[in-house]
Coordinates of C-alpha atoms in Angstrom, one line a residue:
X1 CA -6.8 118.9 -81.3
X2 CA -3.8 120.3 -80.6
X3 CA -2.8 123.9 -81.1
X4 CA 0.6 125.6 -81.7
X5 CA 1.7 128.1 -80.0
X6 CA 0.6 131.3 -82.4
X7 CA -3.1 129.6 -82.2
X8 CA -3.3 127.9 -85.6
X9 CA -4.1 123.8 -85.5
X10 CA -1.4 121.6 -85.3
X11 CA -0.4 119.7 -88.7
X12 CA 0.3 116.2 -89.2
X13 CA 4.0 115.3 -89.6
X14 CA 4.3 114.5 -93.5
X15 CA 2.2 118.0 -93.9
X16 CA 4.6 120.1 -91.7
X17 CA 7.6 118.6 -92.9
X18 CA 6.8 118.8 -96.2
X19 CA 5.5 122.4 -95.7
X20 CA 2.2 121.7 -97.1
X21 CA -1.1 122.8 -95.8
X22 CA -2.8 120.1 -93.5
X23 CA -6.9 120.4 -93.2
X24 CA -6.4 118.8 -90.0
X25 CA -8.8 115.9 -90.4
X26 CA -8.4 112.9 -88.0
X27 CA -7.5 110.3 -87.6
X28 CA -6.0 110.9 -91.3
X29 CA -5.6 114.2 -93.3
X30 CA -7.4 115.0 -96.9
X31 CA -3.5 115.2 -98.2
X32 CA -2.3 112.3 -96.6
X33 CA -5.2 110.4 -97.9
X34 CA -4.8 111.3 -101.3
X35 CA -0.5 110.8 -101.6
X36 CA -1.5 107.2 -100.2
X37 CA 0.4 108.3 -96.9
X38 CA -2.6 106.8 -93.9
X39 CA 0.5 105.1 -92.1
X40 CA 2.6 107.8 -91.4
X41 CA -0.4 110.5 -90.8
X42 CA 0.4 111.1 -87.1
X43 CA 0.1 114.3 -85.1
X44 CA 3.0 114.5 -82.9
X45 CA 2.4 116.3 -79.4
X46 CA 6.3 117.3 -79.1
X47 CA 7.4 117.6 -83.0
X48 CA 11.3 118.4 -82.6
X49 CA 11.2 120.8 -85.2
X50 CA 9.7 124.1 -84.7
X51 CA 10.4 125.6 -88.5
X52 CA 8.8 128.9 -89.7
X53 CA 5.4 128.6 -91.4
X54 CA 6.0 128.7 -95.0
X55 CA 2.5 129.3 -96.0
X56 CA 1.1 132.6 -95.4
X57 CA -1.5 133.0 -92.9
X58 CA -5.2 132.2 -93.5
X59 CA -7.0 135.1 -94.6
X60 CA -9.7 136.9 -92.4
X61 CA -13.7 135.2 -92.9
X62 CA -14.1 139.3 -93.2
X63 CA -16.8 139.7 -95.7
X64 CA -14.9 143.1 -96.2
X65 CA -12.9 142.0 -98.9
X66 CA -11.4 143.8 -101.8
X67 CA -13.9 144.2 -104.4
X68 CA -13.7 141.9 -107.6
X69 CA -15.0 142.7 -111.1
X70 CA -18.8 141.7 -111.0
X71 CA -19.2 139.8 -114.6
X72 CA -17.5 137.3 -116.0
X73 CA -16.6 139.1 -118.9
X74 CA -14.5 141.9 -116.9
X75 CA -12.9 139.3 -115.4
X76 CA -12.0 138.0 -118.6
X77 CA -10.7 141.5 -119.7
X78 CA -9.1 142.7 -116.9
X79 CA -6.4 139.0 -117.2
X80 CA -6.2 139.1 -120.5
X81 CA -4.1 142.5 -120.4
X82 CA -1.4 140.5 -118.1
X83 CA 1.1 138.6 -119.6
X84 CA 0.6 134.8 -118.9
X85 CA 2.6 131.5 -120.1
X86 CA 1.1 129.3 -122.3
X87 CA -0.3 126.5 -120.1
X88 CA -1.4 122.6 -122.0
X89 CA -1.2 119.6 -120.3
X90 CA -3.4 116.3 -120.6
X91 CA -4.9 113.7 -118.5
X92 CA -5.9 110.0 -119.0
X93 CA -9.0 108.8 -117.4
X94 CA -11.3 106.0 -118.1
X95 CA -14.5 106.6 -119.9
X96 CA -17.0 105.6 -117.6
X97 CA -19.9 104.3 -119.9
X98 CA -22.5 104.4 -116.6
X99 CA -25.2 102.1 -115.7
X100 CA -25.6 99.5 -118.2
X101 CA -28.8 97.0 -118.2
X102 CA -30.0 93.3 -118.8
X103 CA -29.9 94.5 -122.5
X104 CA -26.4 96.6 -122.7
X105 CA -23.8 95.1 -125.2
X106 CA -22.2 94.0 -121.9
X107 CA -24.5 91.8 -120.5
X108 CA -24.0 88.7 -122.2
X109 CA -20.3 88.8 -121.4
X110 CA -20.5 90.1 -117.7
X111 CA -23.5 87.3 -116.7
X112 CA -20.6 84.5 -118.0
X113 CA -17.4 86.2 -117.3
X114 CA -16.6 83.5 -114.8
X115 CA -17.6 80.6 -116.9
X116 CA -15.5 82.0 -119.9
X117 CA -12.5 83.5 -117.6
X118 CA -13.0 86.8 -118.6
X119 CA -11.5 89.6 -116.4
X120 CA -13.9 92.5 -116.3
X121 CA -11.8 94.9 -113.9
X122 CA -10.4 97.2 -116.6
X123 CA -12.8 97.0 -119.6
X124 CA -13.6 101.0 -119.9
X125 CA -12.1 102.3 -122.9
X126 CA -9.7 105.2 -122.2
X127 CA -9.6 109.0 -123.3
X128 CA -7.2 112.0 -122.9
X129 CA -8.3 115.4 -121.4
X130 CA -6.4 118.2 -122.6
X131 CA -6.3 120.9 -120.0
X132 CA -4.9 123.7 -122.3
X133 CA -4.7 127.6 -121.8
X134 CA -8.2 128.5 -123.0
X135 CA -9.6 125.7 -120.0
X136 CA -7.4 127.3 -117.8
X137 CA -8.2 130.7 -118.4
X138 CA -12.3 130.0 -118.1
X139 CA -11.6 128.4 -115.0
X140 CA -9.6 131.6 -113.3
X141 CA -12.5 133.5 -114.5
X142 CA -14.7 131.7 -112.6
X143 CA -12.7 131.0 -109.4
X144 CA -12.6 134.8 -109.4
X145 CA -16.0 135.1 -108.7
X146 CA -15.0 133.1 -105.0
X147 CA -13.5 136.2 -104.3
X148 CA -17.1 137.1 -102.6
X149 CA -17.0 133.3 -100.7
X150 CA -17.0 134.9 -96.8
X151 CA -20.4 136.9 -98.2
X152 CA -21.6 133.7 -100.3
X153 CA -21.4 132.1 -97.0
X154 CA -24.2 134.0 -95.2
X155 CA -26.4 133.9 -98.1
X156 CA -25.6 130.0 -98.0
X157 CA -26.2 129.9 -94.1
X158 CA -29.5 131.6 -94.5
X159 CA -30.5 129.4 -97.1
X160 CA -30.4 126.2 -95.1
X161 CA -31.7 128.6 -92.2
X162 CA -34.9 129.0 -93.9
X163 CA -35.4 126.1 -96.0
X164 CA -33.0 123.2 -94.8
X165 CA -31.7 122.7 -98.5
X166 CA -32.8 120.8 -101.2
X167 CA -30.3 118.1 -102.0
X168 CA -26.9 118.6 -100.7
X169 CA -27.1 118.7 -96.6
X170 CA -25.5 121.6 -94.8
X171 CA -22.7 120.0 -92.6
X172 CA -20.8 119.0 -95.7
X173 CA -21.5 122.3 -97.5
X174 CA -19.9 123.8 -94.3
X175 CA -17.3 121.7 -94.7
X176 CA -16.6 122.6 -98.2
X177 CA -16.4 126.3 -97.8
X178 CA -14.0 126.5 -94.5
X179 CA -11.9 124.2 -96.0
X180 CA -11.7 126.0 -99.8
X181 CA -11.3 129.1 -98.0
X182 CA -8.5 127.6 -95.5
X183 CA -6.4 126.6 -98.5
X184 CA -7.3 129.2 -101.1
X185 CA -8.6 132.4 -99.4
X186 CA -5.1 134.1 -99.8
X187 CA -4.9 133.2 -103.8
X188 CA -8.6 134.5 -104.2
X189 CA -8.2 137.5 -102.8
X190 CA -4.4 138.5 -103.7
X191 CA -5.8 137.1 -107.4
X192 CA -2.3 136.6 -108.5
X193 CA -2.4 136.0 -112.1
X194 CA 0.0 132.7 -111.8
X195 CA -1.2 131.7 -108.8
X196 CA -4.8 131.8 -109.9
X197 CA -3.8 129.6 -113.2
X198 CA -2.0 127.0 -110.8
X199 CA -5.3 126.9 -108.7
X200 CA -7.3 126.6 -112.0
X201 CA -5.3 123.6 -113.1
X202 CA -5.2 122.1 -110.0
X203 CA -9.4 122.2 -110.1
X204 CA -9.4 120.5 -113.2
X205 CA -7.4 117.8 -112.4
X206 CA -9.0 117.4 -109.1
X207 CA -12.1 117.0 -111.1
X208 CA -10.8 114.4 -113.6
X209 CA -9.9 111.8 -111.0
X210 CA -12.6 109.6 -109.5
X211 CA -14.1 109.7 -106.5
X212 CA -12.7 106.8 -104.5
X213 CA -14.6 105.4 -101.4
X214 CA -16.5 101.9 -99.7
X215 CA -18.8 101.2 -97.7
X216 CA -16.6 102.2 -94.6
X217 CA -16.1 105.7 -95.8
X218 CA -18.1 108.3 -93.9
X219 CA -19.7 111.3 -94.8
X220 CA -17.2 113.5 -93.4
X221 CA -14.3 111.5 -95.0
X222 CA -16.1 111.7 -98.4
X223 CA -16.7 115.6 -97.6
X224 CA -13.3 116.0 -97.4
X225 CA -12.6 114.3 -100.8
X226 CA -14.1 117.4 -102.6
X227 CA -12.6 120.4 -101.1
X228 CA -9.0 122.3 -100.0
X229 CA -6.4 120.6 -101.6
X230 CA -8.8 118.4 -103.9
X231 CA -11.1 121.1 -105.0
X232 CA -13.3 120.3 -107.6
X233 CA -15.7 121.9 -109.9
X234 CA -18.6 119.9 -108.9
X235 CA -18.3 121.7 -105.4
X236 CA -17.5 125.2 -106.8
X237 CA -20.9 124.8 -108.9
X238 CA -23.2 123.6 -106.5
X239 CA -21.9 126.7 -103.7
X240 CA -22.9 128.9 -106.7
X241 CA -26.2 127.6 -107.0
X242 CA -26.9 127.8 -103.6
X243 CA -26.4 131.4 -103.5
X244 CA -28.5 131.5 -106.7
X245 CA -31.1 129.9 -104.9
X246 CA -31.3 132.0 -102.0
X247 CA -31.2 135.0 -104.0
X248 CA -34.0 134.0 -105.7
X249 CA -36.1 133.3 -102.8
X250 CA -36.0 136.1 -100.6
X251 CA -37.3 139.5 -101.7
X252 CA -35.3 142.3 -102.8
X253 CA -36.1 143.9 -99.8
X254 CA -34.3 141.5 -97.5
X255 CA -30.9 143.1 -95.6
X256 CA -28.8 140.3 -97.1
X257 CA -28.2 141.7 -100.0
X258 CA -26.2 144.8 -98.9
X259 CA -23.5 142.3 -98.3
X260 CA -23.2 142.6 -102.0
X261 CA -24.3 146.5 -102.3
X262 CA -20.8 147.4 -103.0
X263 CA -20.8 145.5 -106.5
X264 CA -24.3 147.0 -107.5
X265 CA -25.8 143.1 -108.4
X266 CA -29.7 143.2 -106.8
X267 CA -31.8 140.0 -106.5
X268 CA -31.9 139.0 -110.2
X269 CA -28.8 139.9 -111.5
X270 CA -27.3 137.9 -108.4
X271 CA -29.7 134.8 -108.9
X272 CA -28.8 135.0 -112.8
X273 CA -25.0 135.4 -112.6
X274 CA -25.0 132.0 -110.4
X275 CA -26.7 130.1 -112.5
X276 CA -24.5 131.1 -115.0
X277 CA -21.4 130.5 -113.1
X278 CA -22.5 127.2 -111.5
X279 CA -24.0 126.5 -115.6
X280 CA -19.9 126.7 -117.0
X281 CA -18.7 124.5 -114.0
X282 CA -21.2 122.1 -115.1
X283 CA -19.7 122.2 -118.2
X284 CA -16.4 121.9 -117.2
X285 CA -17.5 118.5 -115.3
X286 CA -18.9 117.1 -119.1
X287 CA -16.0 118.3 -120.3
X288 CA -14.2 116.0 -117.8
X289 CA -16.1 113.4 -118.5
X290 CA -17.4 113.2 -115.4
X291 CA -20.3 110.8 -114.0
X292 CA -20.9 110.4 -109.8
X293 CA -23.1 111.3 -107.1
X294 CA -21.2 114.7 -106.7
X295 CA -22.0 115.7 -110.2
X296 CA -25.9 114.5 -110.0
X297 CA -25.9 117.3 -106.9
X298 CA -24.6 120.0 -108.9
X299 CA -27.0 118.9 -112.2
X300 CA -30.1 118.9 -109.7
X301 CA -29.3 121.9 -107.8
X302 CA -28.6 123.9 -110.8
X303 CA -31.7 122.6 -112.6
X304 CA -33.9 123.9 -109.3
X305 CA -32.3 127.5 -109.7
X306 CA -32.6 127.3 -113.5
X307 CA -36.5 126.6 -112.8
X308 CA -37.1 129.5 -110.9
X309 CA -34.9 132.3 -112.9
X310 CA -37.0 130.6 -116.3
X311 CA -40.0 129.4 -114.9
X312 CA -41.7 125.6 -115.8
X313 CA -42.4 126.7 -119.5
X314 CA -39.2 127.7 -120.6
X315 CA -37.5 125.4 -123.3
X316 CA -34.4 125.5 -121.6
X317 CA -36.0 124.2 -118.3
X318 CA -37.2 121.1 -120.3
X319 CA -33.7 120.6 -121.9
X320 CA -32.1 120.7 -118.3
X321 CA -34.7 118.3 -116.6
X322 CA -33.6 116.0 -119.3
X323 CA -29.7 116.2 -118.3
X324 CA -31.3 115.5 -115.2
X325 CA -33.2 112.6 -115.6
X326 CA -30.2 111.2 -118.0
X327 CA -27.8 111.4 -115.0
X328 CA -30.2 109.6 -112.7
X329 CA -30.5 106.9 -114.9
X330 CA -26.9 106.8 -116.1
X331 CA -25.9 106.4 -112.3
X332 CA -28.3 103.8 -112.1
X333 CA -30.5 105.0 -109.4
X334 CA -33.5 103.5 -110.8
X335 CA -32.3 100.5 -109.4
X336 CA -31.6 99.1 -105.9
X337 CA -29.8 101.8 -103.7
X338 CA -28.7 100.1 -100.5
X339 CA -25.3 100.4 -98.1
X340 CA -23.2 97.7 -98.6
X341 CA -19.3 97.1 -98.7
X342 CA -18.7 99.6 -101.9
X343 CA -21.4 102.2 -100.8
X344 CA -21.6 104.3 -97.1
X345 CA -25.2 104.2 -95.8
X346 CA -25.2 108.1 -96.1
X347 CA -24.6 107.8 -99.9
X348 CA -27.2 105.3 -100.4
X349 CA -29.6 107.4 -98.3
X350 CA -29.1 111.0 -100.3
X351 CA -29.2 108.4 -103.4
X352 CA -32.8 107.4 -102.7
X353 CA -34.2 111.0 -101.7
X354 CA -32.2 112.1 -105.4
X355 CA -34.4 109.3 -107.1
X356 CA -37.5 110.4 -105.3
X357 CA -37.1 114.4 -106.1
X358 CA -36.3 113.7 -110.1
X359 CA -39.4 111.4 -110.0
X360 CA -41.4 114.0 -108.6
X361 CA -40.2 116.8 -110.6
X362 CA -40.6 114.8 -114.0
X363 CA -44.2 114.1 -112.9
X364 CA -44.9 117.9 -111.9
X365 CA -43.5 119.6 -114.9
X366 CA -45.0 117.0 -117.5
X367 CA -48.7 117.7 -115.6
X368 CA -47.8 121.8 -115.9
X369 CA -47.1 121.2 -119.9
X370 CA -49.3 118.4 -120.8
X371 CA -46.4 116.1 -121.6
X372 CA -45.7 112.6 -121.4
X373 CA -43.2 111.4 -118.3
X374 CA -39.7 110.4 -119.0
X375 CA -39.1 108.7 -115.9
X376 CA -41.9 105.8 -115.3
X377 CA -42.4 103.5 -111.8
X378 CA -42.8 100.1 -113.7
X379 CA -39.2 100.5 -115.0
X380 CA -37.8 101.5 -111.5
X381 CA -37.1 100.1 -108.1
X382 CA -39.1 102.7 -105.6
X383 CA -36.9 102.5 -102.3
X384 CA -38.1 105.0 -99.6
X385 CA -35.3 106.9 -97.9
X386 CA -35.5 107.2 -93.7
X387 CA -36.8 110.3 -92.3
X388 CA -33.6 111.5 -91.2
X389 CA -32.7 114.9 -90.6
X390 CA -29.1 116.3 -92.3
X391 CA -27.6 116.0 -88.8
X392 CA -28.8 112.3 -87.8
X393 CA -27.6 111.7 -91.8
X394 CA -24.0 113.1 -91.1
X395 CA -23.6 111.6 -87.9
X396 CA -21.9 108.1 -87.5
X397 CA -21.6 104.9 -84.9
X398 CA -24.4 105.1 -81.8
X399 CA -25.6 108.4 -82.7
X400 CA -26.8 107.2 -86.1
X401 CA -28.2 103.9 -85.0
X402 CA -30.1 105.8 -81.9
X403 CA -31.6 108.1 -84.5
X404 CA -32.5 105.2 -87.1
X405 CA -34.4 103.5 -84.1
X406 CA -36.1 106.4 -83.5
X407 CA -38.0 105.9 -86.7
X408 CA -41.8 104.0 -87.3
X409 CA -42.0 100.7 -88.8
X410 CA -42.6 102.7 -92.4
X411 CA -39.4 105.0 -91.9
X412 CA -41.2 108.3 -90.7
X413 CA -39.7 110.1 -88.1
X414 CA -41.7 110.1 -84.4
X415 CA -41.0 113.6 -83.6
X416 CA -43.7 115.0 -85.9
X417 CA -41.2 117.1 -87.7
X418 CA -41.5 118.1 -91.1
X419 CA -38.0 117.3 -92.8
X420 CA -36.5 117.9 -96.3
X421 CA -37.1 114.1 -96.3
X422 CA -40.2 114.0 -94.8
X423 CA -41.4 116.1 -97.7
X424 CA -39.5 114.3 -100.2
X425 CA -41.8 110.8 -99.5
X426 CA -44.8 112.8 -99.7
X427 CA -43.8 114.6 -102.7
X428 CA -43.0 110.9 -104.2
X429 CA -46.0 109.1 -103.1
X430 CA -48.1 111.5 -104.6
X431 CA -46.4 111.6 -107.7
X432 CA -47.2 108.3 -108.1
X433 CA -50.6 109.1 -107.9
X434 CA -50.0 111.5 -110.7
X435 CA -48.3 109.3 -113.1
X436 CA -51.3 106.8 -113.2
X437 CA -53.6 110.3 -113.7
X438 CA -50.9 111.6 -116.8
X439 CA -51.6 107.6 -118.3
X440 CA -55.1 108.0 -118.5
X441 CA -55.2 111.7 -119.2
X442 CA -52.3 111.2 -122.4
X443 CA -52.8 107.9 -123.6
X444 CA -54.3 107.5 -127.2
X445 CA -56.8 104.5 -126.1
X446 CA -57.6 103.4 -122.7
X447 CA -60.3 101.3 -121.7
X448 CA -62.0 100.5 -118.2
X449 CA -61.9 104.6 -117.7
X450 CA -64.5 104.5 -114.6
X451 CA -63.0 101.1 -112.9
X452 CA -59.5 102.3 -113.0
X453 CA -60.1 105.8 -112.5
X454 CA -62.5 104.6 -108.7
X455 CA -58.8 102.6 -108.4
X456 CA -56.7 105.3 -108.5
X457 CA -59.0 107.5 -106.4
X458 CA -58.6 104.7 -103.6
X459 CA -55.2 104.5 -103.9
X460 CA -54.9 108.3 -103.2
X461 CA -56.8 108.5 -100.3
X462 CA -55.2 105.4 -98.9
X463 CA -51.9 107.2 -99.6
X464 CA -52.8 110.2 -97.9
X465 CA -54.1 108.8 -94.7
X466 CA -50.8 107.3 -94.4
X467 CA -49.3 110.1 -93.9
X468 CA -48.2 111.1 -90.2
X469 CA -50.6 113.5 -88.8
X470 CA -48.4 116.3 -88.6
X471 CA -49.1 116.4 -92.8
X472 CA -52.8 116.1 -92.7
X473 CA -53.6 119.2 -90.4
X474 CA -55.1 122.4 -91.7
X475 CA -53.1 125.0 -92.6
X476 CA -54.9 127.0 -90.3
X477 CA -53.7 124.4 -87.4
X478 CA -50.1 124.3 -87.9
X479 CA -50.4 128.4 -87.9
X480 CA -51.9 128.6 -84.7
X481 CA -49.3 125.8 -83.3
X482 CA -46.6 128.5 -84.5
X483 CA -45.0 125.9 -87.0
X484 CA -41.9 127.4 -88.8
X485 CA -43.1 129.0 -92.2
X486 CA -41.3 126.0 -94.1
X487 CA -43.4 123.4 -92.3
X488 CA -46.8 124.9 -92.9
X489 CA -45.7 125.2 -96.2
X490 CA -45.1 121.1 -96.7
X491 CA -48.6 121.0 -95.3
X492 CA -50.0 123.3 -97.3
X493 CA -48.9 122.0 -100.7
X494 CA -49.4 118.1 -99.4
X495 CA -53.1 118.9 -99.2
X496 CA -52.5 120.9 -102.2
X497 CA -51.2 118.2 -104.6
X498 CA -53.2 115.5 -103.0
X499 CA -56.7 117.5 -104.2
X500 CA -55.0 118.5 -107.8
X501 CA -54.6 114.7 -108.4
X502 CA -58.7 114.6 -107.7
X503 CA -59.2 117.9 -109.7
X504 CA -57.2 116.4 -112.8
X505 CA -58.6 112.6 -112.4
X506 CA -62.2 114.6 -112.6
X507 CA -61.4 116.5 -115.9
X508 CA -60.4 112.3 -117.7
X509 CA -63.6 111.7 -116.4
X510 CA -65.4 114.7 -118.0
X511 CA -63.4 114.1 -121.3
X512 CA -63.5 110.7 -121.4
X513 CA -66.3 109.5 -119.7
X514 CA -69.1 112.6 -120.0
X515 CA -68.8 113.1 -116.0
X516 CA -70.8 115.9 -115.1
X517 CA -69.0 118.6 -113.8
X518 CA -70.2 119.1 -110.2
X519 CA -67.2 117.4 -108.6
X520 CA -64.7 119.4 -110.3
X521 CA -66.2 122.5 -109.3
X522 CA -66.2 121.8 -105.9
X523 CA -62.7 120.7 -105.8
X524 CA -61.2 123.3 -107.7
X525 CA -63.6 126.0 -105.5
X526 CA -61.5 124.2 -102.2
X527 CA -58.5 124.3 -104.2
X528 CA -58.9 128.1 -105.0
X529 CA -59.8 129.1 -101.6
X530 CA -56.6 127.4 -99.6
X531 CA -54.7 129.3 -102.5
X532 CA -56.2 132.7 -102.2
X533 CA -55.7 132.1 -97.9
X534 CA -52.2 131.5 -98.2
X535 CA -51.1 133.8 -101.2
X536 CA -52.9 136.7 -98.7
X537 CA -50.3 136.0 -95.8
X538 CA -46.8 137.4 -96.3
X539 CA -45.9 136.7 -93.0
X540 CA -45.5 133.0 -94.6
X541 CA -44.6 133.5 -97.9
X542 CA -41.9 136.2 -97.4
X543 CA -39.3 134.5 -97.5
X544 CA -40.4 131.8 -100.0
X545 CA -40.9 133.9 -103.4
X546 CA -40.2 131.0 -105.8
X547 CA -43.0 129.0 -103.7
X548 CA -45.2 131.6 -103.7
X549 CA -45.2 132.1 -107.6
X550 CA -45.4 128.5 -107.8
X551 CA -48.2 128.2 -105.5
X552 CA -50.1 131.1 -108.0
X553 CA -49.0 129.2 -111.3
X554 CA -49.2 125.8 -110.6
X555 CA -52.4 125.6 -108.3
X556 CA -54.1 128.9 -108.3
X557 CA -54.0 129.0 -112.6
X558 CA -55.8 125.9 -113.2
X559 CA -58.6 126.0 -110.4
X560 CA -58.8 129.8 -110.9
X561 CA -59.7 128.9 -114.7
X562 CA -62.2 126.5 -113.9
X563 CA -64.5 128.9 -111.7
X564 CA -64.1 132.0 -114.0
X565 CA -65.4 129.6 -117.1
X566 CA -68.5 128.5 -114.6
X567 CA -69.1 132.0 -113.3
X568 CA -69.6 133.2 -116.8
X569 CA -71.6 130.3 -118.0
X570 CA -73.7 131.5 -114.8
X571 CA -73.6 134.8 -116.3
X572 CA -74.9 133.8 -119.8
X573 CA -77.0 131.1 -119.3
X574 CA -78.5 131.1 -115.8
X575 CA -80.7 128.1 -116.5
X576 CA -77.9 126.0 -118.0
X577 CA -75.5 126.0 -115.4
X578 CA -74.1 123.1 -112.8
X579 CA -76.5 122.0 -110.3
X580 CA -73.6 123.0 -107.9
X581 CA -73.4 126.3 -108.5
X582 CA -70.6 128.3 -107.2
X583 CA -71.3 131.5 -105.3
X584 CA -70.9 134.5 -107.4
X585 CA -70.1 137.1 -104.4
X586 CA -67.4 134.9 -103.3
X587 CA -65.7 133.8 -106.3
X588 CA -65.6 137.3 -107.8
X589 CA -64.2 138.6 -104.6
X590 CA -61.7 136.0 -104.4
X591 CA -60.6 136.3 -108.4
X592 CA -60.1 140.2 -107.5
X593 CA -57.6 139.1 -104.8
X594 CA -55.4 136.4 -106.9
X595 CA -55.8 139.4 -109.8
X596 CA -53.6 141.3 -107.5
X597 CA -51.6 138.7 -106.0
X598 CA -50.4 137.8 -109.9
X599 CA -49.6 141.4 -110.5
X600 CA -47.4 141.0 -107.4
X601 CA -44.8 138.7 -108.7
X602 CA -41.7 140.4 -109.6
X603 CA -40.2 140.4 -113.2
X604 CA -37.1 138.7 -112.5
X605 CA -39.3 135.7 -111.6
X606 CA -39.3 132.6 -113.7
X607 CA -43.1 132.5 -114.1
X608 CA -43.5 136.1 -114.5
X609 CA -44.9 136.0 -118.2
X610 CA -47.3 133.1 -117.0
X611 CA -48.6 135.1 -114.1
X612 CA -48.8 138.4 -116.0
X613 CA -50.7 137.1 -119.3
X614 CA -53.0 135.4 -116.4
X615 CA -53.8 138.3 -114.8
X616 CA -54.9 140.2 -117.6
X617 CA -57.0 137.4 -118.9
X618 CA -58.8 137.1 -115.5
X619 CA -58.9 141.1 -115.2
X620 CA -61.0 141.1 -118.3
X621 CA -63.2 138.0 -117.0
X622 CA -64.2 140.5 -114.0
X623 CA -64.3 143.5 -116.6
X624 CA -67.0 141.6 -118.7
X625 CA -68.8 140.4 -115.4
X626 CA -69.0 143.3 -113.6
X627 CA -69.7 145.6 -116.3
X628 CA -73.2 147.3 -116.5

């Protein structure tokens, strides 16, 4: 890159001559690409003119920025007093019906269009989207929250540092925040009413434009289409969701909350306000009739945040999960996903991982609530993403080819690392088994229970044995080998999911085939011991408050309840208990520790109500057993 005498990056000639802010991307900047001037985008080594820059200098990235309003309502109140011009404009877009399968209204024409001479290039009906004054003002209120972007960037960086993110990849998020602040930081800090309204209208218009790409579009180019002068509500919402996830993940005592102490927002308030802001951005996208990958990323990240805040038992989470699964199906992610002339490699891989996450979430949520699953493998094409790191997925050319060549024949990485994609593959494979168990558990009629249960059990064991050796270690081994906390948690939850599948299968056999409870109690005891051992390790769980709560609520409650019932049976009917009787002393000690762990859940966490209710029940059980 070339620099001007003032130390700033040199702009391309079209941007320099038009006095527009350039994003300095090479070989073609984002603005020229958007204006269809890619052939004119050149960086002259010695431009003839040295006109004074008309744009204001870039705002400092220090978090010491003016204090903005702390809520959307206060933003609205502060701006409503100022006189502002009425603005109304409209935008015509093609309404995208999404994926249409073989039984759809279009299928017969699509299958025969060549022989019938039908042009299928422009069949989607148009609709007119009105950007009225109210929408623009709502956008201003949301954009005003970005005054804190430099501090938010610290939250986002910490989020990726401890968790590797979930779906969106860190290099692309960094690209979004850098260009957003570079192009719009001065407007966000000064908060001039007219400029903020212009920015809001720009983001509205950008959101209503389709994302155009092909198989040659790189990840960096794709990221540039969504930020800077092409900023969209999807990106704004994703940034809010990431900040909210970070706030929900670490405890209130974490020093990172000092970045926002001037506005008096604690952990719970910050995560909820970010969830609300991301939700509003998602609604903006719905009003703009948006349906593409970027929108799905927003839906998923905000869905995870909603689960963290509200808990899996909340009806809002169930509704949000429906939006997630509907979007996955509307985008056709249940069908073949491959890189070709239309889809770049990185996007095809992210689509595969997105489907795996959605499928696994469906099975986990339906198991927790005892409801039928909504994404069924029989209607889906199963494709595993390659076990690449985010940096490798963001790379290009020879570097990317070398990364792909380093994987084994099954697509696992050979380095022994446990990456987000590694976990996605494991979670999905366990969820395939869970789907079969749910079918046996929830079906009204079922035949051949014993042979089918045995087949499922054998498949589960085969799947677990096929995992890389790193994932089959004990939690104690990963601790001794000084594995990062995230990798230790992945190993722990891999084991717990495998054992929970076996436990759920045993419950089916007890209810429907009259099997004894020996095997069930043995599995429950093993699961409960793993949960208690992990829960007391504050060094492991400190920066994973959501996972800590899930550990107790999802895996701990079920196994603890089985042991508590068995303990009561031993107390009341010593001669009628299972031949595989549990240790009274050990069980009482573990239940006491578990009750203490349940009491430590923060009231702002989504699982607090469930954990508090369970704490009272187990406490009564202990009181009854230990009373004279």
